[in-house]
Amino acid sequence: MTKKALFSPIICAFLALLLVILIPNSWIESLIPKSRVSQAATELNPVMFQGKYIQSKMLENNRYLPIYGSSELARLDAFHPSNYFQENYDGFVPFLVGRGGTISIIHFLNLAEHTDQLKGKKLVFVLSPQWFQPRGADESHFVPNYSSLQGYDLALNNKINPVVKKDAIKRLLHFVPVRDDQLLKTLYLGEISNDPWVKRKALLVKPLAYAYRGILEKKDLYYSIIGGTSRSREIKQTVKNKSWTQLQQLAAQEGARQATNNRFLVINSQYNKMKKKVPSLKGYKRGASYGRSVEYYDFQLVLDLLKQSGAKPLFISVPVNGPWYDYTGFTKQGRTSYYKRIKEQVQAEGYPIADFSNHEYDPYFMKDTIHIGWKGWVYVDKAIKDFYDNKTPQKSIQM
């Protein structure tokens, strides 16, 4: 094989890559299907969460109400907001943002990309007690949900309150993907250090950072052309034109049909996966508490960012499965201390919160040990509707 034959594929690949990078963003955007945003509303696609284009398009369209959360958003059933508001259209379409492990610091990075679009924007933020472990988010939850694009956008964003930005950077530097990215780490250290040489290094590499972010943005656009894989949804018209009382009854009936093989009222399919381990889990959480956690500080970053941006959020405080938590020895005090603290933290910023913490023992409010479902979604649907209709959060939890 001649040298020319050997290097020709390499040269062609390099030229092709160069061409892909040099194509104007506007050209790429013109290739993205107009239906991509509506498709992404329930796809729960990590590519969308970690990108920017689709969420930007969603936020500029008043048709969508973003709902930020984590794994509970994937519990798609007839009573889930995506189904309920499709069958009972009230002027908006829920747009789901989050998956398992999408904790406060990840939401902060995501929202920080869109601060200019959040002024006056209504949104819903679902809180999960299990985020509030004593040490906060760990690598196993952070790594799969971290976005380099969002990390660089934060570094190059000069509009965020400097104090909030520095606090966020200090927190992010605890995580391996950030520490291992030498370019990003240099930028971050330049933000928080008082050392002139460290700041000078950050200034020197900034042009490289802008160029690399440009590549990441282009990558996001190409992914937006391809789109994601649609999730199967249980579209049912049984929730259409029903009163809240009727919906509660239907939800309880559905829960009773699907949770029949255990005293914790966990959906059968989930309990079958954990059944063998249940005896060994009795009392294993003795002494645990969600009342003290690094996560409260990460969550405060979210609150500070929303306050600065002028967003209008509603927070949903989800309970845990009381019988299951009692069985594992997780004390009532360890739960109520969380409910109380998170409610006070939200209300201190003047935001409404739909607090469902008194539903720990409400049959079929939860679908498993930690995820809301069935009857719980009915309460959330009403809270969202009342919030969108500018009713008080107190009224939104009375059924």
PDB file of C-alpha atoms in Angstrom, residues 40-275:
ATOM      1  CA  ALA A  40     -39.382  16.114  22.671  1.00  0.00           C
ATOM      2  CA  ALA A  41     -42.086  17.137  25.163  1.00  0.00           C
ATOM      3  CA  THR A  42     -42.468  13.568  26.464  1.00  0.00           C
ATOM      4  CA  GLU A  43     -39.420  11.795  25.006  1.00  0.00           C
ATOM      5  CA  LEU A  44     -37.343  12.263  28.174  1.00  0.00           C
ATOM      6  CA  ASN A  45     -34.317  12.181  25.901  1.00  0.00           C
ATOM      7  CA  PRO A  46     -30.937  12.854  27.609  1.00  0.00           C
ATOM      8  CA  VAL A  47     -29.662  14.438  24.402  1.00  0.00           C
ATOM      9  CA  MET A  48     -32.338  17.110  24.795  1.00  0.00           C
ATOM     10  CA  PHE A  49     -31.650  17.614  28.522  1.00  0.00           C
ATOM     11  CA  GLN A  50     -27.930  18.064  27.901  1.00  0.00           C
ATOM     12  CA  GLY A  51     -28.370  20.285  24.872  1.00  0.00           C
ATOM     13  CA  LYS A  52     -29.640  23.794  24.370  1.00  0.00           C
ATOM     14  CA  TYR A  53     -31.436  24.247  21.059  1.00  0.00           C
ATOM     15  CA  ILE A  54     -34.650  22.296  21.711  1.00  0.00           C
ATOM     16  CA  GLN A  55     -35.128  23.740  25.190  1.00  0.00           C
ATOM     17  CA  SER A  56     -34.527  27.252  23.869  1.00  0.00           C
ATOM     18  CA  LYS A  57     -37.221  26.752  21.255  1.00  0.00           C
ATOM     19  CA  MET A  58     -39.545  25.346  23.896  1.00  0.00           C
ATOM     20  CA  LEU A  59     -39.051  28.277  26.255  1.00  0.00           C
ATOM     21  CA  GLU A  60     -39.726  30.871  23.580  1.00  0.00           C
ATOM     22  CA  ASN A  61     -43.083  29.242  22.838  1.00  0.00           C
ATOM     23  CA  ASN A  62     -45.813  30.093  25.380  1.00  0.00           C
ATOM     24  CA  ARG A  63     -47.598  26.907  24.389  1.00  0.00           C
ATOM     25  CA  TYR A  64     -45.310  24.871  26.647  1.00  0.00           C
ATOM     26  CA  LEU A  65     -45.178  24.624  30.432  1.00  0.00           C
ATOM     27  CA  PRO A  66     -41.816  23.110  31.432  1.00  0.00           C
ATOM     28  CA  ILE A  67     -41.901  20.571  34.254  1.00  0.00           C
ATOM     29  CA  TYR A  68     -38.484  19.937  35.807  1.00  0.00           C
ATOM     30  CA  GLY A  69     -37.946  16.827  37.871  1.00  0.00           C
ATOM     31  CA  SER A  70     -36.249  13.442  37.859  1.00  0.00           C
ATOM     32  CA  SER A  71     -37.271   9.786  37.579  1.00  0.00           C
ATOM     33  CA  GLU A  72     -40.915  10.364  38.559  1.00  0.00           C
ATOM     34  CA  LEU A  73     -41.468  12.063  35.188  1.00  0.00           C
ATOM     35  CA  ALA A  74     -40.982   8.685  33.493  1.00  0.00           C
ATOM     36  CA  ARG A  75     -43.972   7.202  35.371  1.00  0.00           C
ATOM     37  CA  LEU A  76     -46.239   7.880  32.395  1.00  0.00           C
ATOM     38  CA  ASP A  77     -49.809   6.731  32.954  1.00  0.00           C
ATOM     39  CA  ALA A  78     -53.359   7.964  32.417  1.00  0.00           C
ATOM     40  CA  PHE A  79     -53.129  10.432  35.326  1.00  0.00           C
ATOM     41  CA  HIS A  80     -49.670  11.778  34.491  1.00  0.00           C
ATOM     42  CA  PRO A  81     -49.754  15.505  33.547  1.00  0.00           C
ATOM     43  CA  SER A  82     -48.686  14.719  29.978  1.00  0.00           C
ATOM     44  CA  ASN A  83     -51.765  12.566  29.492  1.00  0.00           C
ATOM     45  CA  TYR A  84     -54.200  14.516  31.656  1.00  0.00           C
ATOM     46  CA  PHE A  85     -53.554  17.866  29.967  1.00  0.00           C
ATOM     47  CA  GLN A  86     -53.642  16.283  26.537  1.00  0.00           C
ATOM     48  CA  GLU A  87     -57.139  15.011  27.244  1.00  0.00           C
ATOM     49  CA  ASN A  88     -58.138  18.169  29.167  1.00  0.00           C
ATOM     50  CA  TYR A  89     -56.335  20.948  27.313  1.00  0.00           C
ATOM     51  CA  ASP A  90     -56.053  24.065  29.443  1.00  0.00           C
ATOM     52  CA  GLY A  91     -53.961  26.326  27.230  1.00  0.00           C
ATOM     53  CA  PHE A  92     -50.573  24.643  27.635  1.00  0.00           C
ATOM     54  CA  VAL A  93     -48.631  21.463  26.904  1.00  0.00           C
ATOM     55  CA  PRO A  94     -46.406  19.984  29.639  1.00  0.00           C
ATOM     56  CA  PHE A  95     -42.763  19.701  28.553  1.00  0.00           C
ATOM     57  CA  LEU A  96     -40.845  17.183  30.681  1.00  0.00           C
ATOM     58  CA  VAL A  97     -37.233  17.968  31.609  1.00  0.00           C
ATOM     59  CA  GLY A  98     -35.450  15.399  33.744  1.00  0.00           C
ATOM     60  CA  ARG A  99     -34.715  11.741  34.339  1.00  0.00           C
ATOM     61  CA  GLY A 100     -33.282   9.565  37.097  1.00  0.00           C
ATOM     62  CA  GLY A 101     -30.430  11.354  38.865  1.00  0.00           C
ATOM     63  CA  THR A 102     -31.339  14.828  37.636  1.00  0.00           C
ATOM     64  CA  ILE A 103     -30.613  16.560  40.929  1.00  0.00           C
ATOM     65  CA  SER A 104     -30.400  20.267  41.817  1.00  0.00           C
ATOM     66  CA  ILE A 105     -26.912  21.021  40.481  1.00  0.00           C
ATOM     67  CA  ILE A 106     -27.831  19.494  37.106  1.00  0.00           C
ATOM     68  CA  HIS A 107     -31.020  21.555  36.964  1.00  0.00           C
ATOM     69  CA  PHE A 108     -28.978  24.626  37.885  1.00  0.00           C
ATOM     70  CA  LEU A 109     -26.610  24.109  34.938  1.00  0.00           C
ATOM     71  CA  ASN A 110     -29.548  23.589  32.606  1.00  0.00           C
ATOM     72  CA  LEU A 111     -31.479  26.645  33.776  1.00  0.00           C
ATOM     73  CA  ALA A 112     -28.333  28.806  33.736  1.00  0.00           C
ATOM     74  CA  GLU A 113     -28.209  28.388  29.950  1.00  0.00           C
ATOM     75  CA  HIS A 114     -31.643  29.982  29.611  1.00  0.00           C
ATOM     76  CA  THR A 115     -31.749  32.812  32.144  1.00  0.00           C
ATOM     77  CA  ASP A 116     -32.648  35.328  29.419  1.00  0.00           C
ATOM     78  CA  GLN A 117     -35.729  33.266  28.522  1.00  0.00           C
ATOM     79  CA  LEU A 118     -37.092  32.702  32.021  1.00  0.00           C
ATOM     80  CA  LYS A 119     -38.377  36.185  32.863  1.00  0.00           C
ATOM     81  CA  GLY A 120     -42.083  35.872  33.601  1.00  0.00           C
ATOM     82  CA  LYS A 121     -42.039  32.223  32.537  1.00  0.00           C
ATOM     83  CA  LYS A 122     -44.191  29.830  34.519  1.00  0.00           C
ATOM     84  CA  LEU A 123     -42.587  26.482  35.270  1.00  0.00           C
ATOM     85  CA  VAL A 124     -43.068  23.523  37.605  1.00  0.00           C
ATOM     86  CA  PHE A 125     -40.264  22.006  39.676  1.00  0.00           C
ATOM     87  CA  VAL A 126     -40.842  18.597  41.292  1.00  0.00           C
ATOM     88  CA  LEU A 127     -38.773  17.956  44.423  1.00  0.00           C
ATOM     89  CA  SER A 128     -37.684  14.444  45.397  1.00  0.00           C
ATOM     90  CA  PRO A 129     -36.801  13.661  49.039  1.00  0.00           C
ATOM     91  CA  GLN A 130     -34.226  11.049  48.005  1.00  0.00           C
ATOM     92  CA  TRP A 131     -32.041  13.789  46.472  1.00  0.00           C
ATOM     93  CA  PHE A 132     -31.347  14.994  49.995  1.00  0.00           C
ATOM     94  CA  GLN A 133     -28.804  12.405  51.085  1.00  0.00           C
ATOM     95  CA  PRO A 134     -26.357  13.722  53.725  1.00  0.00           C
ATOM     96  CA  ARG A 135     -23.511  14.120  51.202  1.00  0.00           C
ATOM     97  CA  GLY A 136     -25.739  15.309  48.390  1.00  0.00           C
ATOM     98  CA  ALA A 137     -25.321  14.245  44.790  1.00  0.00           C
ATOM     99  CA  ASP A 138     -22.731  11.580  44.053  1.00  0.00           C
ATOM    100  CA  GLU A 139     -20.802  10.752  40.880  1.00  0.00           C
ATOM    101  CA  SER A 140     -23.216   7.978  39.878  1.00  0.00           C
ATOM    102  CA  HIS A 141     -26.040  10.524  39.561  1.00  0.00           C
ATOM    103  CA  PHE A 142     -23.971  13.450  38.313  1.00  0.00           C
ATOM    104  CA  VAL A 143     -21.920  11.836  35.536  1.00  0.00           C
ATOM    105  CA  PRO A 144     -24.731  10.490  33.295  1.00  0.00           C
ATOM    106  CA  ASN A 145     -26.617  13.787  33.463  1.00  0.00           C
ATOM    107  CA  TYR A 146     -23.738  16.262  33.209  1.00  0.00           C
ATOM    108  CA  SER A 147     -23.466  18.319  30.017  1.00  0.00           C
ATOM    109  CA  SER A 148     -20.125  19.731  28.853  1.00  0.00           C
ATOM    110  CA  LEU A 149     -22.006  22.303  26.796  1.00  0.00           C
ATOM    111  CA  GLN A 150     -23.826  23.538  29.890  1.00  0.00           C
ATOM    112  CA  GLY A 151     -20.575  23.478  31.859  1.00  0.00           C
ATOM    113  CA  TYR A 152     -18.862  25.751  29.314  1.00  0.00           C
ATOM    114  CA  ASP A 153     -21.897  27.975  28.996  1.00  0.00           C
ATOM    115  CA  LEU A 154     -21.740  28.617  32.735  1.00  0.00           C
ATOM    116  CA  ALA A 155     -18.031  29.461  32.528  1.00  0.00           C
ATOM    117  CA  LEU A 156     -18.622  31.967  29.722  1.00  0.00           C
ATOM    118  CA  ASN A 157     -21.855  33.424  31.124  1.00  0.00           C
ATOM    119  CA  ASN A 158     -21.278  36.925  32.497  1.00  0.00           C
ATOM    120  CA  LYS A 159     -24.926  37.656  33.259  1.00  0.00           C
ATOM    121  CA  ILE A 160     -25.325  35.395  36.297  1.00  0.00           C
ATOM    122  CA  ASN A 161     -24.884  36.903  39.748  1.00  0.00           C
ATOM    123  CA  PRO A 162     -21.108  36.536  40.416  1.00  0.00           C
ATOM    124  CA  VAL A 163     -21.663  35.241  43.949  1.00  0.00           C
ATOM    125  CA  VAL A 164     -24.072  32.536  42.752  1.00  0.00           C
ATOM    126  CA  LYS A 165     -21.763  31.659  39.872  1.00  0.00           C
ATOM    127  CA  LYS A 166     -18.749  31.249  42.159  1.00  0.00           C
ATOM    128  CA  ASP A 167     -20.702  29.101  44.612  1.00  0.00           C
ATOM    129  CA  ALA A 168     -21.866  26.885  41.749  1.00  0.00           C
ATOM    130  CA  ILE A 169     -18.342  26.553  40.354  1.00  0.00           C
ATOM    131  CA  LYS A 170     -16.935  25.567  43.746  1.00  0.00           C
ATOM    132  CA  ARG A 171     -19.581  22.857  43.959  1.00  0.00           C
ATOM    133  CA  LEU A 172     -19.013  21.627  40.398  1.00  0.00           C
ATOM    134  CA  LEU A 173     -15.282  21.262  40.978  1.00  0.00           C
ATOM    135  CA  HIS A 174     -16.091  18.412  43.367  1.00  0.00           C
ATOM    136  CA  PHE A 175     -17.116  16.228  40.411  1.00  0.00           C
ATOM    137  CA  VAL A 176     -14.712  14.191  38.269  1.00  0.00           C
ATOM    138  CA  PRO A 177     -15.967  15.219  34.762  1.00  0.00           C
ATOM    139  CA  VAL A 178     -15.330  18.871  35.638  1.00  0.00           C
ATOM    140  CA  ARG A 179     -11.958  18.309  37.313  1.00  0.00           C
ATOM    141  CA  ASP A 180     -10.751  16.112  34.442  1.00  0.00           C
ATOM    142  CA  ASP A 181     -11.594  18.725  31.800  1.00  0.00           C
ATOM    143  CA  GLN A 182      -8.420  20.802  32.044  1.00  0.00           C
ATOM    144  CA  LEU A 183      -9.711  23.616  29.834  1.00  0.00           C
ATOM    145  CA  LEU A 184     -12.938  23.996  31.799  1.00  0.00           C
ATOM    146  CA  LYS A 185     -11.143  23.572  35.110  1.00  0.00           C
ATOM    147  CA  THR A 186      -8.773  26.406  34.173  1.00  0.00           C
ATOM    148  CA  LEU A 187     -11.724  28.677  33.424  1.00  0.00           C
ATOM    149  CA  TYR A 188     -13.474  27.759  36.666  1.00  0.00           C
ATOM    150  CA  LEU A 189     -10.383  28.264  38.794  1.00  0.00           C
ATOM    151  CA  GLY A 190      -9.905  31.661  37.183  1.00  0.00           C
ATOM    152  CA  GLU A 191     -13.400  32.623  38.372  1.00  0.00           C
ATOM    153  CA  ILE A 192     -12.887  31.716  42.018  1.00  0.00           C
ATOM    154  CA  SER A 193      -9.173  32.344  42.574  1.00  0.00           C
ATOM    155  CA  ASN A 194      -7.499  35.549  43.747  1.00  0.00           C
ATOM    156  CA  ASP A 195      -4.177  34.451  42.269  1.00  0.00           C
ATOM    157  CA  PRO A 196      -3.259  36.764  39.334  1.00  0.00           C
ATOM    158  CA  TRP A 197      -1.467  33.957  37.483  1.00  0.00           C
ATOM    159  CA  VAL A 198      -4.492  31.644  37.723  1.00  0.00           C
ATOM    160  CA  LYS A 199      -6.721  34.418  36.394  1.00  0.00           C
ATOM    161  CA  ARG A 200      -4.227  35.134  33.595  1.00  0.00           C
ATOM    162  CA  LYS A 201      -4.210  31.490  32.524  1.00  0.00           C
ATOM    163  CA  ALA A 202      -8.009  31.517  32.407  1.00  0.00           C
ATOM    164  CA  LEU A 203      -7.936  34.609  30.216  1.00  0.00           C
ATOM    165  CA  LEU A 204      -5.396  33.034  27.861  1.00  0.00           C
ATOM    166  CA  VAL A 205      -7.431  29.887  27.281  1.00  0.00           C
ATOM    167  CA  LYS A 206     -10.767  31.676  26.898  1.00  0.00           C
ATOM    168  CA  PRO A 207     -10.539  31.867  23.064  1.00  0.00           C
ATOM    169  CA  LEU A 208     -10.074  28.083  23.012  1.00  0.00           C
ATOM    170  CA  ALA A 209     -13.077  27.715  25.289  1.00  0.00           C
ATOM    171  CA  TYR A 210     -15.257  29.779  22.963  1.00  0.00           C
ATOM    172  CA  ALA A 211     -14.131  27.679  19.990  1.00  0.00           C
ATOM    173  CA  TYR A 212     -14.792  24.420  21.808  1.00  0.00           C
ATOM    174  CA  ARG A 213     -18.212  25.597  22.968  1.00  0.00           C
ATOM    175  CA  GLY A 214     -18.996  26.414  19.347  1.00  0.00           C
ATOM    176  CA  ILE A 215     -18.260  22.805  18.430  1.00  0.00           C
ATOM    177  CA  LEU A 216     -20.473  21.559  21.259  1.00  0.00           C
ATOM    178  CA  GLU A 217     -23.306  23.835  20.111  1.00  0.00           C
ATOM    179  CA  LYS A 218     -22.996  22.507  16.582  1.00  0.00           C
ATOM    180  CA  LYS A 219     -23.033  18.943  17.915  1.00  0.00           C
ATOM    181  CA  ASP A 220     -26.256  19.785  19.759  1.00  0.00           C
ATOM    182  CA  LEU A 221     -27.820  21.008  16.518  1.00  0.00           C
ATOM    183  CA  TYR A 222     -26.870  17.833  14.664  1.00  0.00           C
ATOM    184  CA  TYR A 223     -28.377  15.736  17.452  1.00  0.00           C
ATOM    185  CA  SER A 224     -31.516  17.875  17.242  1.00  0.00           C
ATOM    186  CA  ILE A 225     -31.875  16.921  13.575  1.00  0.00           C
ATOM    187  CA  ILE A 226     -31.764  13.226  14.456  1.00  0.00           C
ATOM    188  CA  GLY A 227     -34.053  13.531  17.472  1.00  0.00           C
ATOM    189  CA  GLY A 228     -34.685  10.865  20.076  1.00  0.00           C
ATOM    190  CA  THR A 229     -36.700   7.714  20.488  1.00  0.00           C
ATOM    191  CA  SER A 230     -40.319   8.264  21.405  1.00  0.00           C
ATOM    192  CA  ARG A 231     -41.345   6.752  24.741  1.00  0.00           C
ATOM    193  CA  SER A 232     -44.382   4.548  24.820  1.00  0.00           C
ATOM    194  CA  ARG A 233     -47.223   6.473  26.447  1.00  0.00           C
ATOM    195  CA  GLU A 234     -50.397   5.161  27.952  1.00  0.00           C
ATOM    196  CA  ILE A 235     -52.829   7.523  26.267  1.00  0.00           C
ATOM    197  CA  LYS A 236     -56.244   7.056  27.866  1.00  0.00           C
ATOM    198  CA  GLN A 237     -59.349   9.152  27.477  1.00  0.00           C
ATOM    199  CA  THR A 238     -60.764   7.898  30.778  1.00  0.00           C
ATOM    200  CA  VAL A 239     -59.513  11.101  32.469  1.00  0.00           C
ATOM    201  CA  LYS A 240     -61.367  13.386  30.066  1.00  0.00           C
ATOM    202  CA  ASN A 241     -64.008  15.735  31.501  1.00  0.00           C
ATOM    203  CA  LYS A 242     -63.935  14.168  34.958  1.00  0.00           C
ATOM    204  CA  SER A 243     -64.234  15.974  38.284  1.00  0.00           C
ATOM    205  CA  TRP A 244     -61.301  15.811  40.665  1.00  0.00           C
ATOM    206  CA  THR A 245     -63.278  13.493  42.934  1.00  0.00           C
ATOM    207  CA  GLN A 246     -64.013  11.172  40.027  1.00  0.00           C
ATOM    208  CA  LEU A 247     -60.338  11.217  39.038  1.00  0.00           C
ATOM    209  CA  GLN A 248     -59.295  10.290  42.572  1.00  0.00           C
ATOM    210  CA  GLN A 249     -61.699   7.364  42.517  1.00  0.00           C
ATOM    211  CA  LEU A 250     -60.446   6.197  39.123  1.00  0.00           C
ATOM    212  CA  ALA A 251     -56.835   6.524  40.252  1.00  0.00           C
ATOM    213  CA  ALA A 252     -57.509   4.536  43.432  1.00  0.00           C
ATOM    214  CA  GLN A 253     -59.215   1.825  41.377  1.00  0.00           C
ATOM    215  CA  GLU A 254     -56.249   1.666  38.997  1.00  0.00           C
ATOM    216  CA  GLY A 255     -53.811   1.485  41.905  1.00  0.00           C
ATOM    217  CA  ALA A 256     -55.848  -1.261  43.561  1.00  0.00           C
ATOM    218  CA  ARG A 257     -55.745  -3.218  40.308  1.00  0.00           C
ATOM    219  CA  GLN A 258     -51.975  -2.887  39.844  1.00  0.00           C
ATOM    220  CA  ALA A 259     -50.742  -3.189  43.453  1.00  0.00           C
ATOM    221  CA  THR A 260     -52.092  -6.450  44.821  1.00  0.00           C
ATOM    222  CA  ASN A 261     -49.144  -8.535  45.984  1.00  0.00           C
ATOM    223  CA  ASN A 262     -47.700  -6.495  48.869  1.00  0.00           C
ATOM    224  CA  ARG A 263     -48.747  -4.506  51.917  1.00  0.00           C
ATOM    225  CA  PHE A 264     -46.750  -1.444  50.866  1.00  0.00           C
ATOM    226  CA  LEU A 265     -49.070  -0.864  47.864  1.00  0.00           C
ATOM    227  CA  VAL A 266     -46.105  -0.828  45.492  1.00  0.00           C
ATOM    228  CA  ILE A 267     -47.005  -1.622  41.891  1.00  0.00           C
ATOM    229  CA  ASN A 268     -46.700  -5.384  41.340  1.00  0.00           C
ATOM    230  CA  SER A 269     -44.142  -5.132  38.543  1.00  0.00           C
ATOM    231  CA  GLN A 270     -41.767  -3.173  40.791  1.00  0.00           C
ATOM    232  CA  TYR A 271     -42.368  -5.282  43.891  1.00  0.00           C
ATOM    233  CA  ASN A 272     -41.605  -8.455  41.951  1.00  0.00           C
ATOM    234  CA  LYS A 273     -38.119  -7.069  41.277  1.00  0.00           C
ATOM    235  CA  MET A 274     -37.434  -6.339  44.952  1.00  0.00           C
ATOM    236  CA  LYS A 275     -39.422  -9.128  46.655  1.00  0.00           C
TER     237      LYS A 275
END
